Tab-separated table of C-alpha atoms in Angstrom:
chain	number	residue	atom	x	y	z
A	1	UNK	CA	145.991	181.373	157.388
A	2	UNK	CA	142.391	181.644	158.705
A	3	UNK	CA	141.873	184.845	156.612
A	4	UNK	CA	143.160	183.036	153.481
A	5	UNK	CA	140.886	180.006	154.075
A	6	UNK	CA	137.907	182.333	154.596
A	7	UNK	CA	138.673	184.263	151.396
A	8	UNK	CA	139.088	181.034	149.485
A	9	UNK	CA	135.801	179.653	150.747
A	10	UNK	CA	134.072	182.867	149.923
A	11	UNK	CA	135.472	182.895	146.375
A	12	UNK	CA	134.331	179.268	145.917
A	13	UNK	CA	130.829	180.078	147.092
A	14	UNK	CA	130.676	183.093	144.693
A	15	UNK	CA	131.723	180.917	141.812
A	16	UNK	CA	129.163	178.269	142.594
A	17	UNK	CA	126.531	180.964	142.918
A	18	UNK	CA	127.649	182.499	139.553
A	19	UNK	CA	127.402	179.142	137.825
A	20	UNK	CA	123.948	178.506	139.334
A	21	UNK	CA	122.928	181.691	137.574
A	22	UNK	CA	124.100	180.268	134.196
A	23	UNK	CA	121.554	177.453	134.357
A	24	UNK	CA	118.584	177.965	132.133
A	25	UNK	CA	115.560	178.961	134.214
A	26	UNK	CA	113.816	175.622	133.503
A	27	UNK	CA	116.627	173.730	135.187
A	28	UNK	CA	117.350	176.018	138.285
A	29	UNK	CA	114.884	174.297	140.542
A	30	UNK	CA	116.264	170.810	140.206
A	31	UNK	CA	119.964	171.100	139.179
A	32	UNK	CA	122.430	171.714	141.967
A	33	UNK	CA	125.998	173.033	141.530
A	34	UNK	CA	128.502	171.953	144.222
A	35	UNK	CA	132.217	171.579	144.883
A	36	UNK	CA	133.401	168.004	144.657
A	37	UNK	CA	134.912	166.356	147.756
A	38	UNK	CA	136.540	163.386	145.938
A	39	UNK	CA	140.272	162.744	145.614
A	40	UNK	CA	141.533	163.162	142.040
A	41	UNK	CA	138.047	163.878	140.666
A	42	UNK	CA	137.150	164.746	137.051
A	43	UNK	CA	136.890	168.424	136.335
A	44	UNK	CA	133.111	168.282	135.921
A	45	UNK	CA	130.669	165.492	136.680
A	46	UNK	CA	126.923	165.238	136.868
A	47	UNK	CA	124.964	162.596	138.693
A	48	UNK	CA	121.470	161.975	139.899
A	49	UNK	CA	121.041	162.573	143.663
A	50	UNK	CA	117.319	161.859	143.850
A	51	UNK	CA	114.341	161.069	141.783
A	52	UNK	CA	114.043	164.609	140.406
A	53	UNK	CA	117.394	166.131	141.175
A	54	UNK	CA	120.837	166.320	139.484
A	55	UNK	CA	124.031	167.598	140.910
A	56	UNK	CA	126.938	169.095	138.913
A	57	UNK	CA	130.149	168.536	140.857
A	58	UNK	CA	133.151	170.689	140.134
A	59	UNK	CA	136.880	170.406	140.986
A	60	UNK	CA	137.238	174.092	141.890
A	61	UNK	CA	141.040	173.814	142.246
A	62	UNK	CA	141.459	172.966	138.500
A	63	UNK	CA	138.454	175.065	137.549
A	64	UNK	CA	140.066	178.300	138.725
A	65	UNK	CA	142.961	177.663	136.350
A	66	UNK	CA	140.687	178.235	133.389
A	67	UNK	CA	139.588	181.599	131.928
A	68	UNK	CA	136.040	182.724	132.670
A	69	UNK	CA	134.782	182.142	129.122
A	70	UNK	CA	136.294	178.720	129.093
A	71	UNK	CA	134.534	177.804	132.392
A	72	UNK	CA	131.254	179.059	130.999
A	73	UNK	CA	131.275	176.966	127.926
A	74	UNK	CA	132.476	173.825	129.726
A	75	UNK	CA	129.641	174.353	132.294
A	76	UNK	CA	127.116	174.710	129.458
A	77	UNK	CA	128.397	171.552	127.965
A	78	UNK	CA	127.575	169.749	131.141
A	79	UNK	CA	124.182	171.431	131.231
A	80	UNK	CA	123.624	170.207	127.683
A	81	UNK	CA	124.406	166.640	128.754
A	82	UNK	CA	121.657	166.964	131.397
A	83	UNK	CA	119.204	168.384	128.917
A	84	UNK	CA	120.044	165.535	126.447
A	85	UNK	CA	119.578	162.980	129.264
A	86	UNK	CA	122.992	161.446	128.705
A	87	UNK	CA	124.459	161.721	132.252
A	88	UNK	CA	125.228	158.347	133.902
A	89	UNK	CA	122.344	157.020	135.968
A	90	UNK	CA	122.381	154.783	138.919
A	91	UNK	CA	122.119	151.464	137.138
A	92	UNK	CA	120.957	148.014	138.067
A	93	UNK	CA	123.306	146.361	135.621
A	94	UNK	CA	126.214	145.385	137.944
A	95	UNK	CA	123.851	144.000	140.587
A	96	UNK	CA	121.884	142.075	137.948
A	97	UNK	CA	125.175	140.722	136.393
A	98	UNK	CA	126.269	139.469	139.835
A	99	UNK	CA	122.866	137.913	140.542
A	100	UNK	CA	122.743	136.298	137.129
A	101	UNK	CA	126.188	134.890	137.389
A	102	UNK	CA	125.565	133.575	140.921
A	103	UNK	CA	122.329	132.076	139.751
A	104	UNK	CA	123.980	130.386	136.788
A	105	UNK	CA	126.584	128.744	138.954
A	106	UNK	CA	123.942	127.608	141.406
A	107	UNK	CA	121.721	126.148	138.751
A	108	UNK	CA	124.646	124.245	137.269
A	109	UNK	CA	124.953	122.613	140.623
A	110	UNK	CA	121.326	121.691	140.999
A	111	UNK	CA	120.847	121.099	137.257
A	112	UNK	CA	117.683	123.115	136.771
A	113	UNK	CA	117.661	123.883	133.041
A	114	UNK	CA	114.914	126.559	133.027
A	115	UNK	CA	116.456	128.598	135.868
A	116	UNK	CA	119.832	128.296	134.278
A	117	UNK	CA	118.508	129.817	131.076
A	118	UNK	CA	116.807	132.610	132.971
A	119	UNK	CA	120.051	133.328	134.853
A	120	UNK	CA	122.047	133.422	131.670
A	121	UNK	CA	119.470	135.684	130.019
A	122	UNK	CA	119.726	138.123	132.963
A	123	UNK	CA	123.586	138.086	132.553
A	124	UNK	CA	123.193	138.788	128.837
A	125	UNK	CA	120.830	141.789	129.255
A	126	UNK	CA	122.959	143.305	132.024
A	127	UNK	CA	126.128	142.796	130.096
A	128	UNK	CA	124.761	144.350	126.982
A	129	UNK	CA	123.585	147.444	128.911
A	130	UNK	CA	126.975	147.783	130.537
A	131	UNK	CA	128.610	147.598	127.066
A	132	UNK	CA	126.260	150.353	125.731
A	133	UNK	CA	127.073	152.530	128.769
A	134	UNK	CA	130.809	152.201	128.202
A	135	UNK	CA	130.845	152.322	124.412
A	136	UNK	CA	133.466	154.841	123.489
A	137	UNK	CA	131.981	155.809	120.140
A	138	UNK	CA	128.561	156.413	121.704
A	139	UNK	CA	130.108	158.545	124.510
A	140	UNK	CA	132.009	160.638	121.943
A	141	UNK	CA	128.879	161.212	119.889
A	142	UNK	CA	127.055	162.338	123.036
A	143	UNK	CA	129.877	164.695	123.963
A	144	UNK	CA	129.911	166.232	120.444
A	145	UNK	CA	126.136	166.726	120.560
A	146	UNK	CA	126.510	168.402	123.980
A	147	UNK	CA	129.180	170.724	122.563
A	148	UNK	CA	126.779	171.852	119.845
A	149	UNK	CA	124.035	172.463	122.415
A	150	UNK	CA	126.596	174.338	124.673
A	151	UNK	CA	127.176	176.778	121.782
A	152	UNK	CA	123.399	177.332	121.460
A	153	UNK	CA	123.180	177.927	125.258
A	154	UNK	CA	126.026	180.435	125.086
A	155	UNK	CA	124.229	182.466	122.402
A	156	UNK	CA	121.132	182.318	124.612
A	157	UNK	CA	123.142	183.970	127.380
A	158	UNK	CA	124.441	186.755	125.189
A	159	UNK	CA	127.547	185.297	123.462
A	160	UNK	CA	128.038	185.940	119.716
A	161	UNK	CA	128.286	182.732	117.775
A	162	UNK	CA	131.985	183.233	116.877
A	163	UNK	CA	132.915	183.981	120.518
A	164	UNK	CA	131.007	180.916	121.685
A	165	UNK	CA	133.020	178.740	119.369
A	166	UNK	CA	136.280	180.405	120.319
A	167	UNK	CA	135.623	180.006	124.023
A	168	UNK	CA	134.741	176.315	123.820
A	169	UNK	CA	137.624	175.655	121.373
A	170	UNK	CA	140.171	177.297	123.735
A	171	UNK	CA	138.681	175.333	126.678
A	172	UNK	CA	139.122	172.014	124.880
A	173	UNK	CA	142.709	173.062	123.902
A	174	UNK	CA	143.418	173.770	127.624
A	175	UNK	CA	142.054	170.411	128.677
A	176	UNK	CA	144.180	168.658	125.992
A	177	UNK	CA	147.319	170.364	127.435
A	178	UNK	CA	146.374	169.441	130.997
A	179	UNK	CA	145.439	165.784	130.337
A	180	UNK	CA	148.268	163.263	130.638
A	181	UNK	CA	146.146	160.203	129.872
A	182	UNK	CA	146.300	159.494	126.126
A	183	UNK	CA	142.821	157.883	125.947
A	184	UNK	CA	141.113	160.804	127.595
A	185	UNK	CA	143.153	163.328	125.648
A	186	UNK	CA	142.223	161.752	122.416
A	187	UNK	CA	138.520	162.323	123.171
A	188	UNK	CA	139.144	165.976	123.758
A	189	UNK	CA	141.071	166.159	120.487
A	190	UNK	CA	138.170	164.488	118.635
A	191	UNK	CA	135.695	166.945	120.197
A	192	UNK	CA	137.938	169.882	119.123
A	193	UNK	CA	138.145	168.635	115.572
A	194	UNK	CA	134.361	168.179	115.438
A	195	UNK	CA	133.961	171.720	116.870
A	196	UNK	CA	136.168	173.117	114.160
A	197	UNK	CA	134.153	171.482	111.466
A	198	UNK	CA	130.930	172.841	112.995
A	199	UNK	CA	132.553	176.335	113.198
A	200	UNK	CA	133.514	176.235	109.505
A	201	UNK	CA	129.972	175.252	108.581
A	202	UNK	CA	128.610	178.178	110.646
A	203	UNK	CA	131.149	180.484	109.077
A	204	UNK	CA	130.193	179.371	105.554
A	205	UNK	CA	126.492	179.823	106.367
A	206	UNK	CA	127.213	183.316	107.666
A	207	UNK	CA	129.141	184.269	104.489
A	208	UNK	CA	126.199	183.055	102.396
A	209	UNK	CA	124.186	185.861	103.823
A	210	UNK	CA	121.653	183.743	105.688
A	211	UNK	CA	122.923	185.072	109.067
A	212	UNK	CA	124.160	188.602	108.349
A	213	UNK	CA	124.555	189.506	112.001
A	214	UNK	CA	127.765	187.407	112.240
A	215	UNK	CA	129.207	188.054	108.753
A	216	UNK	CA	131.820	190.506	110.067
A	217	UNK	CA	133.161	188.220	112.795
A	218	UNK	CA	135.694	185.427	112.466
A	219	UNK	CA	134.943	182.134	114.212
A	220	UNK	CA	138.494	180.779	113.948
């Protein structure tokens, strides 16, 4: 049992070290890659852990069920989100909303019109920011943009363009099959459809002769 735990821990450390090596050089000094310690965590999640540091947290149990190329492309998708500055940040919105609501109730009691307006304005700004953060269409657009950038990162690390598309496409298919929640699954399906459209555009561009180095390969 001890031997099994030791070998598992060693395998996890090796995987985290391998992923660290897949970071672009300009990110390696301030992006950490760690195993998540949460219960029922997402497969991948990035969060700020300091003023100039970001941590990518991975559910290694589910991660090990994916093929190596699938892992690589999903990892680069997360890296792309960091590069695009679209990872969730520690926000002030919930605290501001609570303060604004509390202030509004208090000013109703003391009947101070100016402070009531200020409290309601604070509620409005905080509420709008929370709406923007949780806007499904915006999140999907950001995810699709990160997929495109993940493809570019893969080619930077030696993947051919068709193989990069195939690897990310198969990873998204695997996530669709593994995801029971319909809402989350539909986002993966939308990303897969967008990826197929992008792959078809790349294939058409290759056939036109503008990128002869990938003419002989099939993207899908």
